[in-house]
mmCIF file of N, CA and C in Angstrom:
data_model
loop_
_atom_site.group_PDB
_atom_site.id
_atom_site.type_symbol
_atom_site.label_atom_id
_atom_site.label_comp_id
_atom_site.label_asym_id
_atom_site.label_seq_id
_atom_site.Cartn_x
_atom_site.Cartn_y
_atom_site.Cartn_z
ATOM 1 N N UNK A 1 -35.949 28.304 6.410
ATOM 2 C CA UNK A 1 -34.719 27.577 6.631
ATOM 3 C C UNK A 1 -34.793 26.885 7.988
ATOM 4 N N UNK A 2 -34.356 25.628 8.192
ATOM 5 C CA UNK A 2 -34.039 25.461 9.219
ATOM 6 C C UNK A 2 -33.051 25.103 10.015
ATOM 7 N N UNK A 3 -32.993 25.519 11.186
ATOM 8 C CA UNK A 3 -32.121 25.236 12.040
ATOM 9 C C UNK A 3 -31.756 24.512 13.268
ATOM 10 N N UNK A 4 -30.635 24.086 13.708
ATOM 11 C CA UNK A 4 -30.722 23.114 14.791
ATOM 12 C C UNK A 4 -29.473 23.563 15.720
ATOM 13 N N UNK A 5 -29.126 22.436 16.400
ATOM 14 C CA UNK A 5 -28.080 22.910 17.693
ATOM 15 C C UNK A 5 -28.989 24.670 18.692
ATOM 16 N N UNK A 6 -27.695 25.369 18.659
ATOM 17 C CA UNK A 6 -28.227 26.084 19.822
ATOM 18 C C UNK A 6 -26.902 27.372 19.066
ATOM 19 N N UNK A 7 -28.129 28.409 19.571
ATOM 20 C CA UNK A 7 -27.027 29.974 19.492
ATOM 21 C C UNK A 7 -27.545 30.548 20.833
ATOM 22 N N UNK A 8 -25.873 30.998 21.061
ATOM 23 C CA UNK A 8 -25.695 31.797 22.664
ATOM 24 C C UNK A 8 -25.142 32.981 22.253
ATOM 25 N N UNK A 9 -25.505 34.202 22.598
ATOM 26 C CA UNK A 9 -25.229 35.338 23.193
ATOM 27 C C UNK A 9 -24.902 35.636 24.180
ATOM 28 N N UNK A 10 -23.445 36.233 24.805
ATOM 29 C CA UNK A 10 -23.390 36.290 25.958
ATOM 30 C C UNK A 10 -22.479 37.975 25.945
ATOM 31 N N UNK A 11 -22.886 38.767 27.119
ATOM 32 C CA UNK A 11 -22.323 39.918 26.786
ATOM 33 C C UNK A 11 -22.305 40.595 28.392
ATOM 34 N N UNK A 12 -21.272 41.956 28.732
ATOM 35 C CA UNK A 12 -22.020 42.128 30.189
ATOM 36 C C UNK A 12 -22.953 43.675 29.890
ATOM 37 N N UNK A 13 -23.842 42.890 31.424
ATOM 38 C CA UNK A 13 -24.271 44.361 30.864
ATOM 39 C C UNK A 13 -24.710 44.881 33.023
ATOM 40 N N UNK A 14 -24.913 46.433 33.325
ATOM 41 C CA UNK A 14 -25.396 46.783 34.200
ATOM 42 C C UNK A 14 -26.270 46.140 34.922
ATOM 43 N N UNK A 15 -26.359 45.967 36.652
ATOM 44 C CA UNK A 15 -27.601 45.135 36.792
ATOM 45 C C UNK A 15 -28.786 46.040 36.619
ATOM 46 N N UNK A 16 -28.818 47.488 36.791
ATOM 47 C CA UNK A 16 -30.113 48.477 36.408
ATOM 48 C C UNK A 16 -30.062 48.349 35.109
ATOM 49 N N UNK A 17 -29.872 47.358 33.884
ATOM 50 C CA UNK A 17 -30.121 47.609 32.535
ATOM 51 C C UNK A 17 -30.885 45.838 32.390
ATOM 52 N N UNK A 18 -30.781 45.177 33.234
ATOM 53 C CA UNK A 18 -31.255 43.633 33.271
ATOM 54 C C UNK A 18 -33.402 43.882 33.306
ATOM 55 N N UNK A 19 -33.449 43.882 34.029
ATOM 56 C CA UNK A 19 -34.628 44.460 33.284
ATOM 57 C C UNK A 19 -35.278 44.484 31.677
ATOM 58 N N UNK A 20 -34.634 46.054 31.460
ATOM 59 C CA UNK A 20 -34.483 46.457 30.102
ATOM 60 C C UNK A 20 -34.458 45.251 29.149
ATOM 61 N N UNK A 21 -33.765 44.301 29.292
ATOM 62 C CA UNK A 21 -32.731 43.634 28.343
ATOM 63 C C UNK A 21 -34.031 41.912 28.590
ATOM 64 N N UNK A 22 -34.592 42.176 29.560
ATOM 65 C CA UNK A 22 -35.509 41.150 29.396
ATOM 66 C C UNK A 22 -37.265 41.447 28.422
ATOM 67 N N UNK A 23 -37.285 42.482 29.043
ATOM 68 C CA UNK A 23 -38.686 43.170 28.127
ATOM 69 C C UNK A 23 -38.072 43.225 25.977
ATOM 70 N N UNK A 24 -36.757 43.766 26.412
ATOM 71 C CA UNK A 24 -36.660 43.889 24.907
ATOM 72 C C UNK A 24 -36.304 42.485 24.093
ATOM 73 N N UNK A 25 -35.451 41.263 25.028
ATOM 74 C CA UNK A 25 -35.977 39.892 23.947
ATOM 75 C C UNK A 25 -37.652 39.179 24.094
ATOM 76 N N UNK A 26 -38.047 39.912 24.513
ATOM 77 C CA UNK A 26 -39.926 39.562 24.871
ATOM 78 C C UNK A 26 -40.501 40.430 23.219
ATOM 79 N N UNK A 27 -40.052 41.318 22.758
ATOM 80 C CA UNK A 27 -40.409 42.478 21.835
ATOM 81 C C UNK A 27 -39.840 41.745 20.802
ATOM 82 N N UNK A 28 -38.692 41.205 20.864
ATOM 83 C CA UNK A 28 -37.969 41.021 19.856
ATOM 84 C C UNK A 28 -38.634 39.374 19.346
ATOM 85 N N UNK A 29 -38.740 38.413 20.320
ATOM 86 C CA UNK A 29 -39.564 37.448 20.129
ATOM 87 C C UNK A 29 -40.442 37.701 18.955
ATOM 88 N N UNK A 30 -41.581 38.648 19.387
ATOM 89 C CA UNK A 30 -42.828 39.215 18.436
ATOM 90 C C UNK A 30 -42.263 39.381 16.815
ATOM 91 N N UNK A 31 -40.608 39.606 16.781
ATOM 92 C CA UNK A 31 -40.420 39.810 15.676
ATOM 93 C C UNK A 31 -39.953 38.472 14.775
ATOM 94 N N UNK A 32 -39.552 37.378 15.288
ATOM 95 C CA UNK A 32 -38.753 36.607 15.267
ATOM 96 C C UNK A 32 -37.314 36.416 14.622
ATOM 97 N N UNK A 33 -36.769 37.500 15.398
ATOM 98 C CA UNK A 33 -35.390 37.476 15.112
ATOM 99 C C UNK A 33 -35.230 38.366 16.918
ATOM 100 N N UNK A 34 -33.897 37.805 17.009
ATOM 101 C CA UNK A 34 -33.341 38.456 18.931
ATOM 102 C C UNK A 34 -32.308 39.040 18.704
ATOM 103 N N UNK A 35 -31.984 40.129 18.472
ATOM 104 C CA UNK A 35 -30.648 41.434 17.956
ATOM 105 C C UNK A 35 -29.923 41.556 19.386
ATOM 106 N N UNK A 36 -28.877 40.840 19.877
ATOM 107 C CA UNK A 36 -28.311 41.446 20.439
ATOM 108 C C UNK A 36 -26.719 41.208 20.798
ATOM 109 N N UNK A 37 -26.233 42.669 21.374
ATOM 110 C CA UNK A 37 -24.784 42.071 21.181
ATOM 111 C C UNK A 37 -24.135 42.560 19.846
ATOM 112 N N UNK A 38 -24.806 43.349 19.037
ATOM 113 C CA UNK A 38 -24.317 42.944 17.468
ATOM 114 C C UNK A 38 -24.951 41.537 16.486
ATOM 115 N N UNK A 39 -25.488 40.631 17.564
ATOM 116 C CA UNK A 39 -25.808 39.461 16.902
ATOM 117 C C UNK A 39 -27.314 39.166 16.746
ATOM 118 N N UNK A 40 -27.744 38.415 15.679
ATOM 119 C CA UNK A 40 -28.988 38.502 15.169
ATOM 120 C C UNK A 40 -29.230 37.454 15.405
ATOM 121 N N UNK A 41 -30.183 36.579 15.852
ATOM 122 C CA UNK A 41 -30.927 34.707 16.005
ATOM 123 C C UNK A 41 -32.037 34.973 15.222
ATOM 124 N N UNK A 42 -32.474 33.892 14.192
ATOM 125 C CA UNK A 42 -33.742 33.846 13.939
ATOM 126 C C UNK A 42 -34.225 33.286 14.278
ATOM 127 N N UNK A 43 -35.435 33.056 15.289
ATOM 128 C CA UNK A 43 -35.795 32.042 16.479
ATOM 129 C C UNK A 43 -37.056 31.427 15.610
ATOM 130 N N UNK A 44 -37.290 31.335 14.328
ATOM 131 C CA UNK A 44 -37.914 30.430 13.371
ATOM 132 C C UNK A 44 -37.670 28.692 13.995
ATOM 133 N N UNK A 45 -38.736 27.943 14.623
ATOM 134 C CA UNK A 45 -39.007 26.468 15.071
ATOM 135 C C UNK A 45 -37.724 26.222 15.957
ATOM 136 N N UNK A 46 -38.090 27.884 16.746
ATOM 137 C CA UNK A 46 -37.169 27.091 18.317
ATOM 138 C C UNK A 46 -37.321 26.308 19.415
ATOM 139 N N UNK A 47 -36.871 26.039 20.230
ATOM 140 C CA UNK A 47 -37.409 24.720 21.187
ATOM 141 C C UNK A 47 -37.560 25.179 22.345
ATOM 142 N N UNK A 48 -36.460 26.024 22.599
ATOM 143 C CA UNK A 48 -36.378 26.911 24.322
ATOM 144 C C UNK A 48 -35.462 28.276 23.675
ATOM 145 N N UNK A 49 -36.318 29.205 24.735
ATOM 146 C CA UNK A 49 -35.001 30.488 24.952
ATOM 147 C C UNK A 49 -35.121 30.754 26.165
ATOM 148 N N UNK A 50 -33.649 31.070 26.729
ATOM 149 C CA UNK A 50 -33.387 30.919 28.118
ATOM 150 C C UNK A 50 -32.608 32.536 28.092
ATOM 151 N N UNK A 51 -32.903 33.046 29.258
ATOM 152 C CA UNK A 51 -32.066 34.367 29.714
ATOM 153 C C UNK A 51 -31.335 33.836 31.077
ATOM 154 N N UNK A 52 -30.383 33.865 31.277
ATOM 155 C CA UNK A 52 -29.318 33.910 31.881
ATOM 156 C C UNK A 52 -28.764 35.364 32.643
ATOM 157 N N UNK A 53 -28.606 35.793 34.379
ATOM 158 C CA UNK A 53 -28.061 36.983 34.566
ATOM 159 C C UNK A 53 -27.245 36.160 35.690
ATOM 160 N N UNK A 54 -25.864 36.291 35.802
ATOM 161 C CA UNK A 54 -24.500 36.137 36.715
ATOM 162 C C UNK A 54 -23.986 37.419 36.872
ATOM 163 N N UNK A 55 -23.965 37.524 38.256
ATOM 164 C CA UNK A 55 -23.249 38.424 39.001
ATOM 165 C C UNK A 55 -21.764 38.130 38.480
ATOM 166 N N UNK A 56 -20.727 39.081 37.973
ATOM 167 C CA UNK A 56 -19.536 39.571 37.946
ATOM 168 C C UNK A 56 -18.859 40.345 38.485
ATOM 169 N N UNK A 57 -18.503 40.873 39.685
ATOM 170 C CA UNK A 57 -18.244 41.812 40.356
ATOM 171 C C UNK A 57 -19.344 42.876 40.186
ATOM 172 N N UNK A 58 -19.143 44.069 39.671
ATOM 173 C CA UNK A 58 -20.414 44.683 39.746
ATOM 174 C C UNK A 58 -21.123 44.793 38.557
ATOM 175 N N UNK A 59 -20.672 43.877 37.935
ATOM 176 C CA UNK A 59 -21.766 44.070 36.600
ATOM 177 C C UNK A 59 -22.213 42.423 36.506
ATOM 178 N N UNK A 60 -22.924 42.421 35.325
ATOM 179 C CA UNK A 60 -24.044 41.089 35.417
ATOM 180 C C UNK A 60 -23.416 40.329 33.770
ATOM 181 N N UNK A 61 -22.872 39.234 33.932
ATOM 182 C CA UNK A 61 -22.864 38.304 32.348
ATOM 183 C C UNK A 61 -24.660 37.712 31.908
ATOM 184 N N UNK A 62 -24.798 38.950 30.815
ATOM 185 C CA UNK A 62 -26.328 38.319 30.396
ATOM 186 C C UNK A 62 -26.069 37.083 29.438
ATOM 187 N N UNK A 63 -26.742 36.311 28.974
ATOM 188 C CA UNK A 63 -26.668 34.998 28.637
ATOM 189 C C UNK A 63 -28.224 34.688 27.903
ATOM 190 N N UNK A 64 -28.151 34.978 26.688
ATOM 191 C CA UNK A 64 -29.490 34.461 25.748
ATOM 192 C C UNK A 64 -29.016 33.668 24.920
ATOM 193 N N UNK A 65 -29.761 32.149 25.332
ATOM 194 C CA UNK A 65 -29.629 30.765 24.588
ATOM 195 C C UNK A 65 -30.908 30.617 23.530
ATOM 196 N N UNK A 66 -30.733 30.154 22.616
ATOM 197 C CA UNK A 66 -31.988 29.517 21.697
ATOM 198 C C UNK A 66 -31.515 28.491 21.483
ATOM 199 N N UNK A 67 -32.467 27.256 21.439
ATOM 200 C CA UNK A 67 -32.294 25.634 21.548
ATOM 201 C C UNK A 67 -33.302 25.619 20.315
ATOM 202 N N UNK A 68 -32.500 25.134 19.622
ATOM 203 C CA UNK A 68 -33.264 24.562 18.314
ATOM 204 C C UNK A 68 -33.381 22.791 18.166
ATOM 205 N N UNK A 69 -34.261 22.143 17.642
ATOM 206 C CA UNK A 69 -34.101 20.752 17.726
ATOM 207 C C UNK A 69 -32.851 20.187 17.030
ATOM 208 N N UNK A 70 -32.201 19.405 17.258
ATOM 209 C CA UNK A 70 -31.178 18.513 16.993
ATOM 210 C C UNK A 70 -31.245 17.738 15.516
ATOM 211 N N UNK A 71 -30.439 18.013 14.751
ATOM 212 C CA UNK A 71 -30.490 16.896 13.178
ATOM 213 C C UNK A 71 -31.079 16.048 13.726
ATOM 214 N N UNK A 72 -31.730 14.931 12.324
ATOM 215 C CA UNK A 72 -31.923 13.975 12.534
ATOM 216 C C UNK A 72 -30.696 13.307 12.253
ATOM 217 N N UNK A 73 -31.187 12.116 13.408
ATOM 218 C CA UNK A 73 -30.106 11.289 13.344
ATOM 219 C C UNK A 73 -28.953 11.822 14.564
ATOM 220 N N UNK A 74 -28.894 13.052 15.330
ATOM 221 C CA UNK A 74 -27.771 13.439 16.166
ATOM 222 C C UNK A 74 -27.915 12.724 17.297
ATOM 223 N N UNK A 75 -27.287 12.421 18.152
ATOM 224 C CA UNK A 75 -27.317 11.886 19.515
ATOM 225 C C UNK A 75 -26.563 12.596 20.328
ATOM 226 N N UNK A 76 -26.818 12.602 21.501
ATOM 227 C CA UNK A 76 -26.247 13.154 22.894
ATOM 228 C C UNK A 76 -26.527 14.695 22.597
ATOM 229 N N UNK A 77 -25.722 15.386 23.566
ATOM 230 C CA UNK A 77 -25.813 16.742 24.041
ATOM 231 C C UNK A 77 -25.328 17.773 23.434
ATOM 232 N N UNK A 78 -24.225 16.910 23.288
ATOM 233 C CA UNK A 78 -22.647 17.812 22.475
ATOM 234 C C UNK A 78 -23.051 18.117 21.312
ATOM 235 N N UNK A 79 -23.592 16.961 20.077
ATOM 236 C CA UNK A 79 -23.465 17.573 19.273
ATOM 237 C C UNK A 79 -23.848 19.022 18.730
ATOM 238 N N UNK A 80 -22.938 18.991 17.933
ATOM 239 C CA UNK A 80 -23.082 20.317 16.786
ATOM 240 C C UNK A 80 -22.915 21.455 17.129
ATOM 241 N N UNK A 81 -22.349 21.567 18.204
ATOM 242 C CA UNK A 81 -21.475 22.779 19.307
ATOM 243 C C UNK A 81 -20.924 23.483 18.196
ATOM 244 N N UNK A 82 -19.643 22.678 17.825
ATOM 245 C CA UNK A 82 -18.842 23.963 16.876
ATOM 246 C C UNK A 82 -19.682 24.561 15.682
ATOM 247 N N UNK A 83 -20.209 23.690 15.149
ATOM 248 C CA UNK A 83 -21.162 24.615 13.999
ATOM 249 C C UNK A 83 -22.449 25.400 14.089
ATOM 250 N N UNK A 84 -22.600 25.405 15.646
ATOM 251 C CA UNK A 84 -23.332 26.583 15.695
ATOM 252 C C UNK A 84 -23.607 27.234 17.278
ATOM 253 N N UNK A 85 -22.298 27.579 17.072
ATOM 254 C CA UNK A 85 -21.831 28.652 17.649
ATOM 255 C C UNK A 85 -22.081 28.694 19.345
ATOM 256 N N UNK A 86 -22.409 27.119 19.682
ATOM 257 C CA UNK A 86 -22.385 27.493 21.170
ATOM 258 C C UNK A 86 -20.976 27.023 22.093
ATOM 259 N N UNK A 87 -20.257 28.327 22.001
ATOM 260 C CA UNK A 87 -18.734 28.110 22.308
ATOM 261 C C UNK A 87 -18.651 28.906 23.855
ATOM 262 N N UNK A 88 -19.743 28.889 24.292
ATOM 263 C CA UNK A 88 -19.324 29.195 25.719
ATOM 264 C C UNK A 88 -18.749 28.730 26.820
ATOM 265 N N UNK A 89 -18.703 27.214 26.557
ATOM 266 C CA UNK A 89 -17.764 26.839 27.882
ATOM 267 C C UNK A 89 -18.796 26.210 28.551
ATOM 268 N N UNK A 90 -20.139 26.245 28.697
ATOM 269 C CA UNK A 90 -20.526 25.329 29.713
ATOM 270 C C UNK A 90 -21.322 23.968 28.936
ATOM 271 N N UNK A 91 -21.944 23.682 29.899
ATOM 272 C CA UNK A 91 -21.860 22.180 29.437
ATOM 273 C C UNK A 91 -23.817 22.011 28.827
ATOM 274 N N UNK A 92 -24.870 23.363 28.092
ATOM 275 C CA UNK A 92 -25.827 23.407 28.338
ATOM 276 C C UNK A 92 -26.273 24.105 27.126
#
């Protein structure tokens, strides 16, 4: 199947668990699917995956993006936000 636009995961987690949480989408890669959160990506003809860690007071907002290529035919940045699922608020 394929897929396009972009899926974000975003969740908090400990900064002694950031680490952890980078080795295990490295493992999960190998599988091609990224479990986390409750949420599953199948990273089948992805383009980029990005890990993301922001300080929150004392805990960390982790942030795993997969960038899949764009329909044909889409233009600019924005598209295809709402239909797949990258509703986080920033502009990326």
């Amino acid at each position: 199947m394929t897929q396009y636009g972009k899926r974000t995961v975003q969740f908090p987690i400990a900064p002694e668990d950031a680490p952890a949480l980078v080795r295990r989408v490295g493992e999960q890669m190998a599988t091609g699917t990224i479990t986390l959160d409750g949420r599953s990506i199948d990273i089948e003809g992805y383009e980029s995956i990005g890990i993301s860690l922001k300080r929150t007071g004392e805990k960390l907002r982790a942030r795993v993006k997969v960038k899949f290529p764009k329909r044909p035919g889409e233009a600019g940045d924005d598209a295809g936000h709402a239909e797949t699922g990258d509703d986080d608020g920033d502009d990326d």
